[in-house]
Amino acid sequence: MSKVKSFQLVFFAMIVLFIMFPFIGQASSEIKDKDKGPDRIEITLGADENKNEMPAVSFMHDLHTQAVEGKCADCHEKKENVFVFKFKRIDKKATMDFYHDACIACHVKKKEAKEVFGPTAEDCRSCHVQKEAKGSVWKEIAFDRSLHFAHESSEKIKSLNPLEQDNCSRCHHQANEKTKEIFYTKGQESACSYCHKSENIDEVKSIRQASHDSCVACHQSFKDQKIEAGPVACNGCHDQEQQLKIKKIADIPRLKRNQPDEVVITGWKEGSKDKKAYMSAVAFNHKSHEQSAQSCKECHHQTLKKCNDCHTADGGDLKGGFVSLEQAMHNPSSAQSCVGCHKETTKNKDCAGCHTVVPAAKDNSESCKTCHSLTPVQLETTDPGQLAKKVLSDLKAAYKKVPLDKIPEVVAIDVLAKDYKPSQFPHRKVVQAIFERVENSDMATAFHSDQASLCMGCHHNSPKTLEPPKCASCHSKNGPSTVSGSDDRPGLKGAYHGQCIGCHQKMEVKSVVATDCVRCHEARK
Amino acid sequence: MAISRRKFLGSIGAAIGASTSGALSKAYGASNKHFKGYPDSFGVLHDSTKCIGCRKCEQACNEVNALDKPEKPFDDLSVLDQKRRTDEASYTVVNKFKGKTDIFVKKQCNHCQEPACASACFVKALKKDKSGAVVYDESLCVGCRYCMVACPFNIPAYTYNDAFTPKVTKCTMCLPRIEEGKLPGCVDICPKEALIFGKREDLIKIARKRIGKHPDQYEEHIYGEHEMGGTNWLYLSPVSFSEIDMREDLGVTPAPQFTSGALGTVPIVVGLWPVLLTGVYAISKRKEKIAKEEQNEAVAQTTEQLTGEMNTKLSALQTKMTKEKETAVKNEVKKALDTAAAEAAKKAEEESLAAKNTVDKDAEPAADNAAKEEE
């Protein structure tokens, strides 16, 4: 009798369990967070997936670093006293047998030592698992100006030449094309990615391999000496959250490469005889642009040479990817072009109030002159650098202020007052706030050299004047016109609310909530 | 009854043809002609990049349509934290979506160019007006709520709280106001002109202009231009429409077109099949009758033929037998005559010897006897 009872009990318990956890097996098939880690390396030996091969091995590097207690030498061999970040080999090519032997040997050793061990020979599918790489938090690390300065200014990083003060030679190098030897020339440094591309090309390592071999090996050598250094584990550089923790240095001095402060960008090449046939040259403030770019690569995307070395003014050729100098400088959708980058800058909250709410008026012929200010004749007589410097300082000095008394203090907006009382618009306060934001930026003051042009953000489409017409002279009280052929001009109500609220939103003026009606116009009681 | 069978069938055929041809042409019409909506119909363009979620449109709608006041006042923006749909007390709702910045989207009847609700309504309580509005006639409604099931945008609501005269409720596009020359309530009040009213074609042009002018601020799509055959309410959005909870799986086919093919065949089935089946029945019946007649005829003919043959045979046999009999009789008579003659000759011989005169008298009766037997 008691036997029957216990059987019933067990049976009942099982049913309850099944109801509570109907799909016990399912949880394990989900991709764990661990697999999304930035340290996931796919070991594939170029196997053809269609040929019935086992899936590639998903190798979690940081897990193994922990297992060997950070001893790189357990898996990586040294060449000339520096670790080579290939698994247990230096120049040997990787093969399936090589990996099987070396991996499993270590796992077996761990097993025998009664430690936590990895899969052994019989557990093929523990390593060879088809895993989705989707959702990986791996992120490329940008070696920006801040990181560059941290390395450049580090006293621990010494130059290869003990006589030199700067430590540039520690990382930067060039390669002799014939002998394939690496050498360093002062003042010839450039970005790694100019030579180290995404794949290995002949003797030149891929950017991935080059940076691991240099950065990680160097960090590790410091760590071996118990000196604080940058990350050696994958997460340290490639985890999105970790990247945000890297300290950003403000006020970074200029790079020491003897780059010019001001340059003249010309369409013609030096020694050209028909200079007059080209567009006037541009005085370019190289120094201030360096400060706003995160790295040289933002403009000098392939080499550090002059723009017109590749992008010729005569229509473009193969060297410049068939992009002419004009396109390279003015393409509004390219991040490397002047216009493209400037246009992107107008999306900043300081500029967006005027630049995105109402699109800028069509370029006029005068607008070219802002940049193209140096005629070929001028350049023939004076040193280009000096001339550029003068033009740029003139531009800065040309910033013309509007006298305060010309700016109305309060403007009553009463044309539409119906449900609410007329709005008392603090005109001067708003104008001054806009002026302040503009004066923060050299670029903005250069391009809005007359403060009155800033008025034209709100008083748009009217010629530049300090006495612009009323809003109602263009925007109808009766609402927007939607008849065929209308120019989609808002009605007066839409224009007021669109301009005020749109600007407050774009310039992130959070003190006034868009839906707080009585904040601008009191309710009629 | 002075009507021939041919005339009767002919007139029935003509009647069926007339009743079904309408449905037939309609079904075909849907597939090869493209209805582009009523020309010059009105619409509203909702630019969600301009909407600030002030709920003034909801308030105006409530007042214009004299609806029940909601629990929370219209200036309480906490309502936006929940996703809402239209109901019997609110013909329009504004929903908030989290994006880079908050996106507000107004929801109400989209006034489809070829409305699913109207095609589902079998009493024509819902109709597409040539002004662009989809209008509802309460007096016709039977309360089946098929329109609520049919609407791909989940718009029509029902006054379940009204036990005796419940009705379907939805945005009217303020048709009464439009007819007075006023703007719809929501469009009129919108402070940001996030809603603009005009002819649908013009609004599409304006929407295109906006996308062209600010390509980075708009998703390059005008929602409602083609969705389910197009709607008179159009939308612009800064993000993809699925992100602001608007269905992108609807396709461009107007809802009525999905059913017109099947429904178009109903009159054919109802009108034509009884005739067809009756005809088939009649023909098969007639066939049977003819077969029977033919069979009878054949039997009669055969019988006749056989009888004729038999008679001929019989008569031939009779003649033959008669002949044989005659021959036999003749032979017998001849034999008898011969015998008699022989006897007579013998007798005569004997008698001639005895008495020559008596021989002639005896021979005559014997001849008479033979003739009698022959008959």
Tab-separated table of N, CA, C and O in Angstrom, chain B residues 193-294:
chain	number	residue	atom	x	y	z
B	193	GLU	N	0.869	73.002	-37.297
B	193	GLU	CA	0.515	72.624	-38.676
B	193	GLU	C	1.117	71.266	-39.031
B	193	GLU	O	1.598	71.042	-40.141
B	194	ALA	N	1.099	70.388	-38.035
B	194	ALA	CA	1.531	69.014	-38.277
B	194	ALA	C	0.449	68.280	-39.051
B	194	ALA	O	0.663	67.188	-39.554
B	195	LEU	N	-0.742	68.901	-39.108
B	195	LEU	CA	-1.845	68.365	-39.910
B	195	LEU	C	-2.189	69.445	-40.922
B	195	LEU	O	-2.445	70.587	-40.526
B	196	ILE	N	-2.156	69.103	-42.189
B	196	ILE	CA	-2.633	70.081	-43.172
B	196	ILE	C	-3.686	69.431	-44.043
B	196	ILE	O	-3.628	68.240	-44.340
B	197	PHE	N	-4.680	70.241	-44.400
B	197	PHE	CA	-5.842	69.747	-45.120
B	197	PHE	C	-5.791	70.254	-46.554
B	197	PHE	O	-5.391	71.395	-46.808
B	198	GLY	N	-6.150	69.408	-47.476
B	198	GLY	CA	-6.182	69.851	-48.870
B	198	GLY	C	-6.593	68.706	-49.772
B	198	GLY	O	-7.030	67.653	-49.296
B	199	LYS	N	-6.467	68.943	-51.058
B	199	LYS	CA	-6.791	67.874	-51.998
B	199	LYS	C	-5.690	66.832	-51.926
B	199	LYS	O	-4.503	67.161	-51.832
B	200	ARG	N	-6.102	65.578	-51.981
B	200	ARG	CA	-5.153	64.490	-51.760
B	200	ARG	C	-3.959	64.570	-52.704
B	200	ARG	O	-2.818	64.438	-52.282
B	201	GLU	N	-4.219	64.849	-53.967
B	201	GLU	CA	-3.116	64.889	-54.944
B	201	GLU	C	-2.116	65.983	-54.577
B	201	GLU	O	-0.910	65.795	-54.679
B	202	ASP	N	-2.657	67.136	-54.134
B	202	ASP	CA	-1.776	68.246	-53.778
B	202	ASP	C	-0.957	67.907	-52.537
B	202	ASP	O	0.215	68.263	-52.434
B	203	LEU	N	-1.607	67.204	-51.594
B	203	LEU	CA	-0.899	66.853	-50.362
B	203	LEU	C	0.260	65.908	-50.665
B	203	LEU	O	1.331	65.999	-50.062
B	204	ILE	N	0.041	65.000	-51.619
B	204	ILE	CA	1.122	64.074	-51.990
B	204	ILE	C	2.292	64.859	-52.556
B	204	ILE	O	3.449	64.595	-52.235
B	205	LYS	N	1.969	65.868	-53.367
B	205	LYS	CA	3.040	66.690	-53.937
B	205	LYS	C	3.804	67.429	-52.841
B	205	LYS	O	5.037	67.505	-52.864
B	206	ILE	N	3.048	67.944	-51.870
B	206	ILE	CA	3.697	68.663	-50.769
B	206	ILE	C	4.578	67.712	-49.968
B	206	ILE	O	5.715	68.036	-49.612
B	207	ALA	N	4.055	66.517	-49.716
B	207	ALA	CA	4.822	65.532	-48.944
B	207	ALA	C	6.126	65.202	-49.661
B	207	ALA	O	7.190	65.122	-49.049
B	208	ARG	N	6.040	65.044	-50.993
B	208	ARG	CA	7.246	64.735	-51.765
B	208	ARG	C	8.255	65.874	-51.653
B	208	ARG	O	9.438	65.661	-51.525
B	209	LYS	N	7.726	67.085	-51.716
B	209	LYS	CA	8.583	68.264	-51.627
B	209	LYS	C	9.334	68.266	-50.303
B	209	LYS	O	10.531	68.553	-50.243
B	210	ARG	N	8.612	67.937	-49.227
B	210	ARG	CA	9.251	67.946	-47.904
B	210	ARG	C	10.350	66.895	-47.838
B	210	ARG	O	11.435	67.160	-47.305
B	211	ILE	N	10.069	65.712	-48.354
B	211	ILE	CA	11.091	64.655	-48.322
B	211	ILE	C	12.304	65.090	-49.134
B	211	ILE	O	13.448	64.909	-48.734
B	212	GLY	N	12.040	65.730	-50.271
B	212	GLY	CA	13.130	66.173	-51.130
B	212	GLY	C	13.973	67.270	-50.489
B	212	GLY	O	15.185	67.291	-50.638
B	213	LYS	N	13.296	68.161	-49.758
B	213	LYS	CA	13.986	69.290	-49.151
B	213	LYS	C	14.816	68.848	-47.941
B	213	LYS	O	15.897	69.360	-47.707
B	214	HIS	N	14.268	67.936	-47.168
B	214	HIS	CA	14.961	67.471	-45.950
B	214	HIS	C	15.113	65.960	-45.982
B	214	HIS	O	14.503	65.254	-45.179
B	215	PRO	N	15.919	65.437	-46.897
B	215	PRO	CA	15.990	63.972	-47.018
B	215	PRO	C	16.478	63.290	-45.733
B	215	PRO	O	16.150	62.141	-45.483
B	216	ASP	N	17.236	64.031	-44.915
B	216	ASP	CA	17.744	63.394	-43.701
B	216	ASP	C	16.737	63.435	-42.556
B	216	ASP	O	16.925	62.787	-41.548
B	217	GLN	N	15.662	64.198	-42.722
B	217	GLN	CA	14.688	64.275	-41.633
B	217	GLN	C	13.486	63.360	-41.844
B	217	GLN	O	12.687	63.172	-40.942
B	218	TYR	N	13.361	62.828	-43.058
B	218	TYR	CA	12.174	62.025	-43.345
B	218	TYR	C	12.526	60.631	-43.846
B	218	TYR	O	13.537	60.452	-44.532
B	219	GLU	N	11.696	59.684	-43.505
B	219	GLU	CA	11.724	58.373	-44.142
B	219	GLU	C	11.160	58.587	-45.547
B	219	GLU	O	10.165	59.299	-45.710
B	220	GLU	N	11.802	57.999	-46.523
B	220	GLU	CA	11.380	58.284	-47.894
B	220	GLU	C	10.152	57.462	-48.270
B	220	GLU	O	10.226	56.549	-49.092
B	221	HIS	N	9.070	57.773	-47.649
B	221	HIS	CA	7.840	57.032	-47.909
B	221	HIS	C	6.660	57.869	-47.433
B	221	HIS	O	6.717	58.469	-46.367
B	222	ILE	N	5.628	57.923	-48.250
B	222	ILE	CA	4.410	58.609	-47.829
B	222	ILE	C	3.418	57.519	-47.488
B	222	ILE	O	2.914	56.825	-48.368
B	223	TYR	N	3.167	57.340	-46.212
B	223	TYR	CA	2.260	56.271	-45.802
B	223	TYR	C	0.836	56.665	-46.182
B	223	TYR	O	0.376	57.761	-45.854
B	224	GLY	N	0.172	55.787	-46.885
B	224	GLY	CA	-1.192	56.080	-47.308
B	224	GLY	C	-1.280	56.414	-48.778
B	224	GLY	O	-2.363	56.481	-49.339
B	225	GLU	N	-0.116	56.622	-49.404
B	225	GLU	CA	-0.175	56.913	-50.833
B	225	GLU	C	-0.650	55.668	-51.586
B	225	GLU	O	-1.467	55.760	-52.504
B	226	HIS	N	-0.126	54.520	-51.179
B	226	HIS	CA	-0.503	53.290	-51.876
B	226	HIS	C	-1.063	52.210	-50.954
B	226	HIS	O	-1.603	51.231	-51.447
B	227	GLU	N	-0.906	52.352	-49.656
B	227	GLU	CA	-1.320	51.296	-48.736
B	227	GLU	C	-2.780	50.916	-48.966
B	227	GLU	O	-3.655	51.768	-48.922
B	228	MET	N	-3.031	49.654	-49.208
B	228	MET	CA	-4.384	49.129	-49.431
B	228	MET	C	-5.143	49.968	-50.455
B	228	MET	O	-6.284	50.339	-50.248
B	229	GLY	N	-4.465	50.318	-51.524
B	229	GLY	CA	-5.119	51.089	-52.568
B	229	GLY	C	-5.109	52.584	-52.289
B	229	GLY	O	-5.689	53.359	-53.036
B	230	GLY	N	-4.453	52.991	-51.210
B	230	GLY	CA	-4.341	54.417	-50.898
B	230	GLY	C	-5.390	54.859	-49.890
B	230	GLY	O	-6.496	54.324	-49.839
B	231	THR	N	-5.000	55.822	-49.064
B	231	THR	CA	-5.928	56.379	-48.089
B	231	THR	C	-5.921	57.892	-48.258
B	231	THR	O	-4.995	58.448	-48.830
B	232	ASN	N	-6.965	58.532	-47.780
B	232	ASN	CA	-7.027	59.986	-47.916
B	232	ASN	C	-6.297	60.693	-46.787
B	232	ASN	O	-6.071	61.879	-46.838
B	233	TRP	N	-5.953	59.937	-45.734
B	233	TRP	CA	-5.128	60.500	-44.678
B	233	TRP	C	-3.707	60.026	-44.965
B	233	TRP	O	-3.480	58.842	-45.162
B	234	LEU	N	-2.766	60.948	-45.031
B	234	LEU	CA	-1.395	60.591	-45.412
B	234	LEU	C	-0.443	60.907	-44.261
B	234	LEU	O	-0.728	61.777	-43.455
B	235	TYR	N	0.662	60.171	-44.224
B	235	TYR	CA	1.593	60.345	-43.107
B	235	TYR	C	3.029	60.499	-43.584
B	235	TYR	O	3.444	59.854	-44.542
B	236	LEU	N	3.774	61.322	-42.863
B	236	LEU	CA	5.223	61.398	-43.038
B	236	LEU	C	5.857	61.065	-41.691
B	236	LEU	O	5.309	61.402	-40.653
B	237	SER	N	7.017	60.405	-41.742
B	237	SER	CA	7.639	59.994	-40.492
B	237	SER	C	9.153	60.154	-40.575
B	237	SER	O	9.738	60.030	-41.642
B	238	PRO	N	9.787	60.425	-39.428
B	238	PRO	CA	11.249	60.505	-39.429
B	238	PRO	C	11.908	59.124	-39.388
B	238	PRO	O	13.091	59.004	-39.658
B	239	VAL	N	11.144	58.106	-39.002
B	239	VAL	CA	11.701	56.744	-38.914
B	239	VAL	C	10.811	55.811	-39.733
B	239	VAL	O	9.753	56.217	-40.209
B	240	SER	N	11.225	54.566	-39.874
B	240	SER	CA	10.417	53.644	-40.664
B	240	SER	C	9.061	53.460	-39.978
B	240	SER	O	8.966	53.500	-38.755
B	241	PHE	N	8.034	53.264	-40.783
B	241	PHE	CA	6.682	53.290	-40.240
B	241	PHE	C	6.401	52.139	-39.282
B	241	PHE	O	5.544	52.242	-38.421
B	242	SER	N	7.147	51.036	-39.436
B	242	SER	CA	6.916	49.932	-38.506
B	242	SER	C	7.345	50.348	-37.096
B	242	SER	O	6.811	49.853	-36.111
B	243	GLU	N	8.293	51.271	-37.012
B	243	GLU	CA	8.756	51.714	-35.691
B	243	GLU	C	7.716	52.572	-34.985
B	243	GLU	O	7.778	52.737	-33.774
B	244	ILE	N	6.794	53.165	-35.735
B	244	ILE	CA	5.748	53.947	-35.077
B	244	ILE	C	4.428	53.202	-35.175
B	244	ILE	O	3.357	53.795	-35.255
B	245	ASP	N	4.570	51.866	-35.200
B	245	ASP	CA	3.405	51.014	-35.058
B	245	ASP	C	2.408	51.141	-36.205
B	245	ASP	O	1.206	51.036	-35.996
B	246	MET	N	2.901	51.410	-37.414
B	246	MET	CA	1.990	51.444	-38.544
B	246	MET	C	2.321	50.258	-39.439
B	246	MET	O	3.479	50.028	-39.752
B	247	ARG	N	1.279	49.532	-39.813
B	247	ARG	CA	1.501	48.263	-40.513
B	247	ARG	C	2.138	48.486	-41.877
B	247	ARG	O	1.669	49.287	-42.675
B	248	GLU	N	3.219	47.752	-42.107
B	248	GLU	CA	3.890	47.857	-43.400
B	248	GLU	C	3.654	46.597	-44.222
B	248	GLU	O	4.263	46.410	-45.265
B	249	ASP	N	2.752	45.734	-43.728
B	249	ASP	CA	2.536	44.449	-44.401
B	249	ASP	C	1.240	44.452	-45.201
B	249	ASP	O	0.766	43.416	-45.626
B	250	LEU	N	0.643	45.627	-45.399
B	250	LEU	CA	-0.706	45.641	-45.966
B	250	LEU	C	-0.738	45.489	-47.482
B	250	LEU	O	-1.735	45.060	-48.032
B	251	GLY	N	0.339	45.831	-48.145
B	251	GLY	CA	0.340	45.741	-49.600
B	251	GLY	C	-0.428	46.885	-50.213
B	251	GLY	O	-0.923	47.769	-49.511
B	252	VAL	N	-0.546	46.857	-51.523
B	252	VAL	CA	-1.151	47.995	-52.211
B	252	VAL	C	-2.530	47.665	-52.784
B	252	VAL	O	-3.169	48.509	-53.382
B	253	THR	N	-2.962	46.425	-52.581
B	253	THR	CA	-4.253	46.021	-53.141
B	253	THR	C	-5.382	46.506	-52.251
B	253	THR	O	-5.367	46.270	-51.050
B	254	PRO	N	-6.384	47.197	-52.834
B	254	PRO	CA	-7.512	47.626	-52.007
B	254	PRO	C	-8.277	46.410	-51.475
B	254	PRO	O	-8.421	45.410	-52.186
B	255	ALA	N	-8.747	46.514	-50.240
B	255	ALA	CA	-9.407	45.379	-49.595
B	255	ALA	C	-10.555	44.793	-50.425
B	255	ALA	O	-10.653	43.572	-50.550
B	256	PRO	N	-11.412	45.632	-51.030
B	256	PRO	CA	-12.548	45.035	-51.752
B	256	PRO	C	-12.110	44.119	-52.899
B	256	PRO	O	-12.838	43.227	-53.299
B	257	GLN	N	-10.898	44.383	-53.409
B	257	GLN	CA	-10.454	43.579	-54.549
B	257	GLN	C	-10.188	42.121	-54.170
B	257	GLN	O	-10.268	41.243	-55.009
B	258	PHE	N	-9.882	41.910	-52.907
B	258	PHE	CA	-9.599	40.544	-52.469
B	258	PHE	C	-10.853	39.676	-52.554
B	258	PHE	O	-10.772	38.480	-52.737
B	259	THR	N	-12.040	40.300	-52.392
B	259	THR	CA	-13.268	39.517	-52.355
B	259	THR	C	-14.091	39.649	-53.616
B	259	THR	O	-14.988	38.851	-53.854
B	260	SER	N	-13.795	40.663	-54.453
B	260	SER	CA	-14.672	40.924	-55.588
B	260	SER	C	-14.722	39.732	-56.537
B	260	SER	O	-15.776	39.418	-57.089
B	261	GLY	N	-13.603	39.040	-56.703
B	261	GLY	CA	-13.578	37.900	-57.610
B	261	GLY	C	-14.529	36.817	-57.165
B	261	GLY	O	-15.386	36.366	-57.925
B	262	ALA	N	-14.391	36.467	-55.883
B	262	ALA	CA	-15.219	35.396	-55.348
B	262	ALA	C	-16.682	35.814	-55.294
B	262	ALA	O	-17.588	35.064	-55.688
B	263	LEU	N	-16.918	37.052	-54.825
B	263	LEU	CA	-18.298	37.507	-54.688
B	263	LEU	C	-18.940	37.734	-56.053
B	263	LEU	O	-20.142	37.551	-56.213
B	264	GLY	N	-18.136	38.096	-57.036
B	264	GLY	CA	-18.665	38.331	-58.367
B	264	GLY	C	-19.228	37.080	-58.998
B	264	GLY	O	-20.093	37.150	-59.876
B	265	THR	N	-18.762	35.936	-58.554
B	265	THR	CA	-19.255	34.689	-59.152
B	265	THR	C	-20.564	34.226	-58.521
B	265	THR	O	-21.219	33.333	-59.043
B	266	VAL	N	-20.931	34.856	-57.398
B	266	VAL	CA	-22.151	34.401	-56.714
B	266	VAL	C	-23.389	34.498	-57.610
B	266	VAL	O	-24.124	33.521	-57.761
B	267	PRO	N	-23.637	35.653	-58.254
B	267	PRO	CA	-24.825	35.739	-59.114
B	267	PRO	C	-24.805	34.690	-60.221
B	267	PRO	O	-25.850	34.157	-60.593
B	268	ILE	N	-23.628	34.387	-60.704
B	268	ILE	CA	-23.537	33.382	-61.766
B	268	ILE	C	-23.984	32.034	-61.228
B	268	ILE	O	-24.775	31.329	-61.839
B	269	VAL	N	-23.486	31.706	-60.049
B	269	VAL	CA	-23.823	30.418	-59.453
B	269	VAL	C	-25.321	30.361	-59.169
B	269	VAL	O	-26.011	29.413	-59.544
B	270	VAL	N	-25.812	31.433	-58.540
B	270	VAL	CA	-27.223	31.435	-58.145
B	270	VAL	C	-28.130	31.452	-59.382
B	270	VAL	O	-29.113	30.726	-59.458
B	271	GLY	N	-27.819	32.236	-60.363
B	271	GLY	CA	-28.690	32.415	-61.513
B	271	GLY	C	-28.570	31.301	-62.535
B	271	GLY	O	-29.558	30.862	-63.115
B	272	LEU	N	-27.328	30.872	-62.732
B	272	LEU	CA	-27.101	29.993	-63.866
B	272	LEU	C	-27.223	28.507	-63.537
B	272	LEU	O	-27.734	27.725	-64.326
B	273	TRP	N	-26.801	28.164	-62.350
B	273	TRP	CA	-26.751	26.742	-62.028
B	273	TRP	C	-28.111	26.042	-62.048
B	273	TRP	O	-28.215	24.951	-62.591
B	274	PRO	N	-29.178	26.637	-61.462
B	274	PRO	CA	-30.477	25.936	-61.524
B	274	PRO	C	-30.883	25.643	-62.963
B	274	PRO	O	-31.312	24.538	-63.284
B	275	VAL	N	-30.701	26.626	-63.831
B	275	VAL	CA	-31.072	26.435	-65.236
B	275	VAL	C	-30.232	25.315	-65.842
B	275	VAL	O	-30.742	24.410	-66.498
B	276	LEU	N	-28.958	25.418	-65.552
B	276	LEU	CA	-28.021	24.457	-66.118
B	276	LEU	C	-28.372	23.043	-65.666
B	276	LEU	O	-28.489	22.108	-66.472
B	277	LEU	N	-28.606	22.924	-64.352
B	277	LEU	CA	-28.882	21.590	-63.808
B	277	LEU	C	-30.216	21.071	-64.323
B	277	LEU	O	-30.344	19.896	-64.674
B	278	THR	N	-31.224	21.964	-64.363
B	278	THR	CA	-32.533	21.555	-64.885
B	278	THR	C	-32.369	21.091	-66.329
B	278	THR	O	-32.908	20.057	-66.735
B	279	GLY	N	-31.619	21.848	-67.083
B	279	GLY	CA	-31.376	21.497	-68.483
B	279	GLY	C	-30.741	20.129	-68.599
B	279	GLY	O	-31.193	19.282	-69.374
B	280	VAL	N	-29.717	19.916	-67.771
B	280	VAL	CA	-29.016	18.625	-67.805
B	280	VAL	C	-29.986	17.500	-67.479
B	280	VAL	O	-30.023	16.463	-68.142
B	281	TYR	N	-30.832	17.800	-66.454
B	281	TYR	CA	-31.814	16.791	-66.039
B	281	TYR	C	-32.788	16.497	-67.189
B	281	TYR	O	-33.028	15.346	-67.544
B	282	ALA	N	-33.277	17.579	-67.791
B	282	ALA	CA	-34.256	17.449	-68.875
B	282	ALA	C	-33.647	16.672	-70.041
B	282	ALA	O	-34.279	15.759	-70.593
B	283	ILE	N	-32.431	17.024	-70.339
B	283	ILE	CA	-31.786	16.356	-71.482
B	283	ILE	C	-31.619	14.870	-71.206
B	283	ILE	O	-31.932	14.015	-72.039
B	284	SER	N	-31.200	14.569	-69.975
B	284	SER	CA	-30.989	13.150	-69.673
B	284	SER	C	-32.328	12.403	-69.673
B	284	SER	O	-32.426	11.256	-70.104
B	285	LYS	N	-33.362	13.105	-69.168
B	285	LYS	CA	-34.703	12.498	-69.163
B	285	LYS	C	-35.140	12.203	-70.604
B	285	LYS	O	-35.625	11.114	-70.926
B	286	ARG	N	-34.958	13.184	-71.453
B	286	ARG	CA	-35.393	13.090	-72.840
B	286	ARG	C	-34.652	11.961	-73.537
B	286	ARG	O	-35.233	11.187	-74.295
B	287	LYS	N	-33.403	11.863	-73.211
B	287	LYS	CA	-32.564	10.813	-73.794
B	287	LYS	C	-33.155	9.447	-73.466
B	287	LYS	O	-33.310	8.582	-74.315
B	288	GLU	N	-33.502	9.353	-72.146
B	288	GLU	CA	-34.072	8.069	-71.702
B	288	GLU	C	-35.338	7.738	-72.485
B	288	GLU	O	-35.544	6.609	-72.926
B	289	LYS	N	-36.184	8.778	-72.658
B	289	LYS	CA	-37.481	8.582	-73.328
B	289	LYS	C	-37.251	8.113	-74.763
B	289	LYS	O	-37.846	7.123	-75.220
B	290	ILE	N	-36.351	8.800	-75.406
B	290	ILE	CA	-36.069	8.473	-76.807
B	290	ILE	C	-35.527	7.055	-76.909
B	290	ILE	O	-35.958	6.257	-77.756
B	291	ALA	N	-34.661	6.737	-75.975
B	291	ALA	CA	-34.077	5.399	-75.989
B	291	ALA	C	-35.158	4.342	-75.869
B	291	ALA	O	-35.145	3.314	-76.567
B	292	LYS	N	-36.126	4.650	-74.971
B	292	LYS	CA	-37.201	3.681	-74.755
B	292	LYS	C	-38.033	3.510	-76.021
B	292	LYS	O	-38.350	2.381	-76.437
B	293	GLU	N	-38.352	4.649	-76.619
B	293	GLU	CA	-39.165	4.616	-77.842
B	293	GLU	C	-38.465	3.817	-78.926
B	293	GLU	O	-39.071	2.946	-79.575
B	294	GLU	N	-37.189	4.110	-79.030
B	294	GLU	CA	-36.410	3.431	-80.067
B	294	GLU	C	-36.385	1.927	-79.824
B	294	GLU	O	-36.515	1.127	-80.740
